[in-house]
Tab-separated table of C-alpha atoms and ligand atoms in Angstrom:
chain	number	residue	atom	x	y	z
A	72	UNK	CA	203.111	87.323	-46.079
A	73	UNK	CA	203.687	84.372	-43.735
A	74	UNK	CA	202.091	80.908	-43.554
A	75	UNK	CA	199.994	82.132	-40.621
A	76	UNK	CA	198.818	85.105	-42.706
A	77	UNK	CA	197.535	82.677	-45.335
A	78	UNK	CA	195.485	80.800	-42.734
A	79	UNK	CA	194.170	84.074	-41.299
A	80	UNK	CA	193.208	85.425	-44.719
A	81	UNK	CA	191.142	82.396	-45.713
A	82	UNK	CA	189.358	81.185	-42.573
A	83	UNK	CA	186.247	79.876	-44.312
A	84	UNK	CA	188.219	78.051	-46.979
A	85	UNK	CA	190.452	76.516	-44.322
A	86	UNK	CA	187.470	75.482	-42.244
A	87	UNK	CA	186.034	73.588	-45.201
A	88	UNK	CA	189.404	71.888	-45.747
A	89	UNK	CA	189.727	70.732	-42.156
A	90	UNK	CA	186.187	70.299	-40.724
A	91	UNK	CA	183.855	67.765	-42.221
A	92	UNK	CA	181.084	65.311	-41.321
A	93	UNK	CA	183.607	62.583	-42.230
A	94	UNK	CA	185.861	63.784	-39.402
A	95	UNK	CA	182.920	64.170	-37.010
A	96	UNK	CA	182.113	60.537	-37.784
A	97	UNK	CA	185.693	59.517	-37.000
A	98	UNK	CA	185.394	61.288	-33.669
A	99	UNK	CA	182.060	59.865	-32.566
A	100	UNK	CA	182.301	56.489	-34.283
A	101	UNK	CA	179.316	57.044	-36.595
A	102	UNK	CA	181.402	57.049	-39.786
A	103	UNK	CA	180.110	54.376	-42.172
A	104	UNK	CA	182.743	51.689	-42.723
A	105	UNK	CA	182.236	52.088	-46.465
A	106	UNK	CA	183.280	55.754	-46.323
A	107	UNK	CA	186.333	54.910	-44.249
A	108	UNK	CA	187.416	52.212	-46.685
A	109	UNK	CA	186.931	54.572	-49.630
A	110	UNK	CA	189.052	57.199	-47.917
A	111	UNK	CA	191.799	54.713	-47.010
A	112	UNK	CA	192.237	53.398	-50.546
A	113	UNK	CA	192.163	56.843	-52.159
A	114	UNK	CA	194.503	58.358	-49.573
A	115	UNK	CA	196.990	55.586	-50.339
A	116	UNK	CA	196.924	56.689	-53.971
A	117	UNK	CA	197.235	60.309	-52.904
A	118	UNK	CA	200.422	59.532	-50.962
A	119	UNK	CA	201.713	57.487	-53.912
A	120	UNK	CA	201.463	60.721	-55.922
A	121	UNK	CA	202.684	63.062	-53.207
A	122	UNK	CA	206.006	61.270	-52.721
A	123	UNK	CA	207.420	61.842	-56.233
A	124	UNK	CA	205.955	65.383	-56.297
A	125	UNK	CA	207.799	66.157	-53.068
A	126	UNK	CA	210.993	64.695	-54.534
A	127	UNK	CA	210.816	67.416	-57.191
A	128	UNK	CA	210.382	70.074	-54.500
A	129	UNK	CA	213.448	68.660	-52.733
A	130	UNK	CA	215.370	68.879	-56.005
A	131	UNK	CA	214.533	72.606	-56.208
A	132	UNK	CA	215.098	73.362	-52.527
A	133	UNK	CA	217.757	75.569	-50.949
A	134	UNK	CA	220.276	73.933	-48.628
A	135	UNK	CA	218.477	74.737	-45.290
A	136	UNK	CA	215.257	73.036	-46.486
A	137	UNK	CA	216.804	69.761	-47.635
A	138	UNK	CA	216.703	67.861	-44.360
A	139	UNK	CA	213.028	68.404	-43.597
A	140	UNK	CA	212.006	67.609	-47.184
A	141	UNK	CA	214.203	64.496	-47.319
A	142	UNK	CA	212.948	63.254	-43.944
A	143	UNK	CA	209.420	63.817	-45.248
A	144	UNK	CA	210.114	61.549	-48.217
A	145	UNK	CA	211.186	58.750	-45.865
A	146	UNK	CA	208.059	59.441	-43.810
A	147	UNK	CA	205.863	59.125	-46.902
A	148	UNK	CA	207.510	55.819	-47.882
A	149	UNK	CA	206.834	54.561	-44.337
A	150	UNK	CA	203.260	55.795	-44.649
A	151	UNK	CA	202.746	53.760	-47.818
A	152	UNK	CA	203.911	50.631	-45.924
A	153	UNK	CA	201.503	51.565	-43.152
A	154	UNK	CA	198.561	51.919	-45.548
A	155	UNK	CA	199.416	48.568	-47.135
A	156	UNK	CA	199.476	46.969	-43.680
A	157	UNK	CA	196.047	48.408	-42.862
A	158	UNK	CA	194.472	47.452	-46.165
A	159	UNK	CA	195.440	43.783	-45.954
A	160	UNK	CA	193.492	42.726	-42.826
A	161	UNK	CA	190.465	44.690	-44.075
A	162	UNK	CA	190.528	42.721	-47.310
A	163	UNK	CA	190.895	46.005	-49.216
A	164	UNK	CA	192.466	45.975	-52.631
A	165	UNK	CA	194.701	48.967	-53.282
A	166	UNK	CA	194.726	48.068	-56.948
A	167	UNK	CA	191.626	50.094	-57.819
A	168	UNK	CA	190.755	53.001	-60.075
A	169	UNK	CA	191.927	56.327	-58.716
A	170	UNK	CA	188.892	58.549	-58.137
A	171	UNK	CA	188.798	61.691	-60.332
A	172	UNK	CA	188.933	63.887	-57.197
A	173	UNK	CA	192.127	62.183	-56.033
A	174	UNK	CA	193.538	62.210	-59.565
A	175	UNK	CA	192.949	65.967	-59.922
A	176	UNK	CA	194.744	66.659	-56.622
A	177	UNK	CA	197.710	64.482	-57.572
A	178	UNK	CA	197.899	66.101	-61.009
A	179	UNK	CA	198.023	69.486	-59.287
A	180	UNK	CA	200.909	68.294	-57.086
A	181	UNK	CA	202.709	66.915	-60.120
A	182	UNK	CA	202.421	70.350	-61.745
A	183	UNK	CA	203.966	72.147	-58.781
A	184	UNK	CA	207.418	71.894	-60.290
A	185	UNK	CA	206.388	74.492	-62.875
A	186	UNK	CA	205.723	77.043	-60.115
A	187	UNK	CA	208.123	79.267	-58.173
A	188	UNK	CA	209.727	77.489	-55.215
A	189	UNK	CA	207.747	79.573	-52.677
A	190	UNK	CA	204.493	78.300	-54.197
A	191	UNK	CA	205.755	74.691	-54.242
A	192	UNK	CA	206.726	74.888	-50.583
A	193	UNK	CA	203.488	76.648	-49.608
A	194	UNK	CA	201.461	73.878	-51.253
A	195	UNK	CA	203.383	71.092	-49.491
A	196	UNK	CA	203.061	72.784	-46.132
A	197	UNK	CA	199.332	73.507	-46.624
A	198	UNK	CA	198.698	69.897	-47.581
A	199	UNK	CA	200.291	68.530	-44.401
A	200	UNK	CA	198.958	71.300	-42.173
A	201	UNK	CA	195.464	70.502	-43.451
A	202	UNK	CA	195.828	66.900	-42.303
A	203	UNK	CA	197.184	67.960	-38.924
A	204	UNK	CA	194.243	70.324	-38.358
A	205	UNK	CA	191.653	67.938	-39.813
A	206	UNK	CA	192.637	64.931	-37.725
A	207	UNK	CA	193.066	67.107	-34.647
A	208	UNK	CA	189.390	68.040	-35.075
A	209	UNK	CA	188.568	64.308	-34.888
A	210	UNK	CA	190.713	63.689	-31.798
A	211	UNK	CA	190.823	61.426	-29.839
A	212	UNK	CA	188.619	59.461	-32.254
A	213	UNK	CA	186.333	56.494	-31.724
A	214	UNK	CA	188.245	53.272	-30.910
A	215	UNK	CA	187.833	51.877	-34.439
A	216	UNK	CA	189.597	54.885	-35.953
A	217	UNK	CA	191.870	55.985	-33.111
A	218	UNK	CA	195.070	54.685	-34.636
A	219	UNK	CA	194.472	56.863	-37.689
A	220	UNK	CA	193.779	59.946	-35.584
A	221	UNK	CA	196.970	59.289	-33.612
A	222	UNK	CA	198.977	58.918	-36.802
A	223	UNK	CA	198.321	62.527	-37.866
A	224	UNK	CA	198.190	64.129	-34.428
A	225	UNK	CA	201.355	62.687	-32.878
A	226	UNK	CA	204.085	65.163	-31.855
A	227	UNK	CA	206.459	63.911	-34.555
A	228	UNK	CA	203.975	64.817	-37.271
A	229	UNK	CA	203.262	68.222	-35.731
A	230	UNK	CA	207.046	68.854	-35.667
A	231	UNK	CA	207.306	67.897	-39.319
A	232	UNK	CA	204.522	70.354	-40.183
A	233	UNK	CA	206.318	73.042	-38.150
A	234	UNK	CA	209.495	72.294	-40.123
A	235	UNK	CA	207.642	72.716	-43.413
A	236	UNK	CA	206.116	75.919	-42.072
A	237	UNK	CA	209.565	77.331	-41.302
A	238	UNK	CA	210.741	76.551	-44.865
A	239	UNK	CA	207.574	78.134	-46.245
A	240	UNK	CA	208.055	81.246	-44.120
A	241	UNK	CA	211.598	81.726	-45.448
A	242	UNK	CA	210.554	81.081	-49.032
A	243	UNK	CA	207.688	83.568	-48.799
A	244	UNK	CA	209.934	86.180	-47.211
A	245	UNK	CA	212.322	85.915	-50.168
A	246	UNK	CA	209.593	85.788	-52.805
A	247	UNK	CA	208.642	88.656	-55.093
A	248	UNK	CA	205.085	90.034	-54.895
A	249	UNK	CA	204.094	88.052	-57.978
A	250	UNK	CA	205.611	84.842	-56.550
A	251	UNK	CA	203.724	85.497	-53.317
A	252	UNK	CA	200.498	85.833	-55.276
A	253	UNK	CA	201.195	82.499	-56.981
A	254	UNK	CA	201.890	80.956	-53.568
A	255	UNK	CA	198.592	82.266	-52.214
A	256	UNK	CA	196.784	80.814	-55.210
A	257	UNK	CA	198.464	77.430	-54.563
A	258	UNK	CA	197.374	77.625	-50.919
A	259	UNK	CA	193.774	78.201	-51.968
A	260	UNK	CA	193.901	75.317	-54.421
A	261	UNK	CA	195.226	72.922	-51.781
A	262	UNK	CA	192.415	73.937	-49.427
A	263	UNK	CA	189.816	73.335	-52.167
A	264	UNK	CA	191.299	69.939	-53.027
A	265	UNK	CA	191.334	68.938	-49.355
A	266	UNK	CA	187.644	69.854	-48.957
A	267	UNK	CA	186.786	67.922	-52.118
A	268	UNK	CA	188.742	64.903	-50.860
A	269	UNK	CA	186.580	64.683	-47.718
A	270	UNK	CA	183.428	65.052	-49.835
A	271	UNK	CA	184.624	62.243	-52.072
A	272	UNK	CA	185.298	59.933	-49.132
A	273	UNK	CA	182.016	60.819	-47.450
A	274	UNK	CA	179.648	60.655	-50.376
A	275	UNK	CA	181.630	58.694	-52.920
A	276	UNK	CA	180.743	61.127	-55.670
A	277	UNK	CA	181.988	64.459	-56.897
A	278	UNK	CA	184.778	64.723	-59.430
B	557	LIG	C1	194.249	64.161	-48.989
B	557	LIG	N1	195.966	65.389	-47.785
B	557	LIG	C2	195.452	64.206	-48.142
B	557	LIG	N2	196.030	63.063	-47.749
B	557	LIG	C3	197.126	63.082	-46.981
B	557	LIG	N3	197.695	61.899	-46.593
B	557	LIG	C4	197.688	64.308	-46.598
B	557	LIG	C5	197.057	65.454	-47.032
B	557	LIG	C6	198.897	64.397	-45.719
B	557	LIG	O1	199.923	63.610	-46.137
């Protein structure tokens, strides 16, 4: 089982994770500002949770995977600066309650360290691949949102996702059948959390 096999085996789930009226609104400019602001604040909190979760994956990683995971940690720290810089001119406070949908996703990431390494790596890759595919669907984006579309569609980000995919491919190739099943389950959970995250940003509700 490879990362591409996972995508091919769950096309409908992946579509829901990466296609959404929120993203259509980013593309054509019809996205309500309120939904965008809700997404921005909650995504900041998501990345706040992802960074330490990824640090645990790095701690468990084999030697060939260390560079891509470590570079990703630096990238996530940069991304937090970037979110803070975007929140300020919009008058957005980042000091708000974390939405239950975001909290559940972060709790899942925090729990990854209990899983076999192949499942940890699969989840990290799926999470970033989802953003690459989702924002690509919104490309080039209406002027108001273009900078955000560019952030997750630039070649550097696509290369990072490819790096994670290579690590995931190796981990899955080494994994036992039961570890592979756990990895597939983690993939499905990430896709569900991604779909729920867009719903949360779009409608504001849904726990
Ligand atoms: C919800 N998924 C979500 N937010 C993100 N920033 C990423 C994935 C990619 O880092």
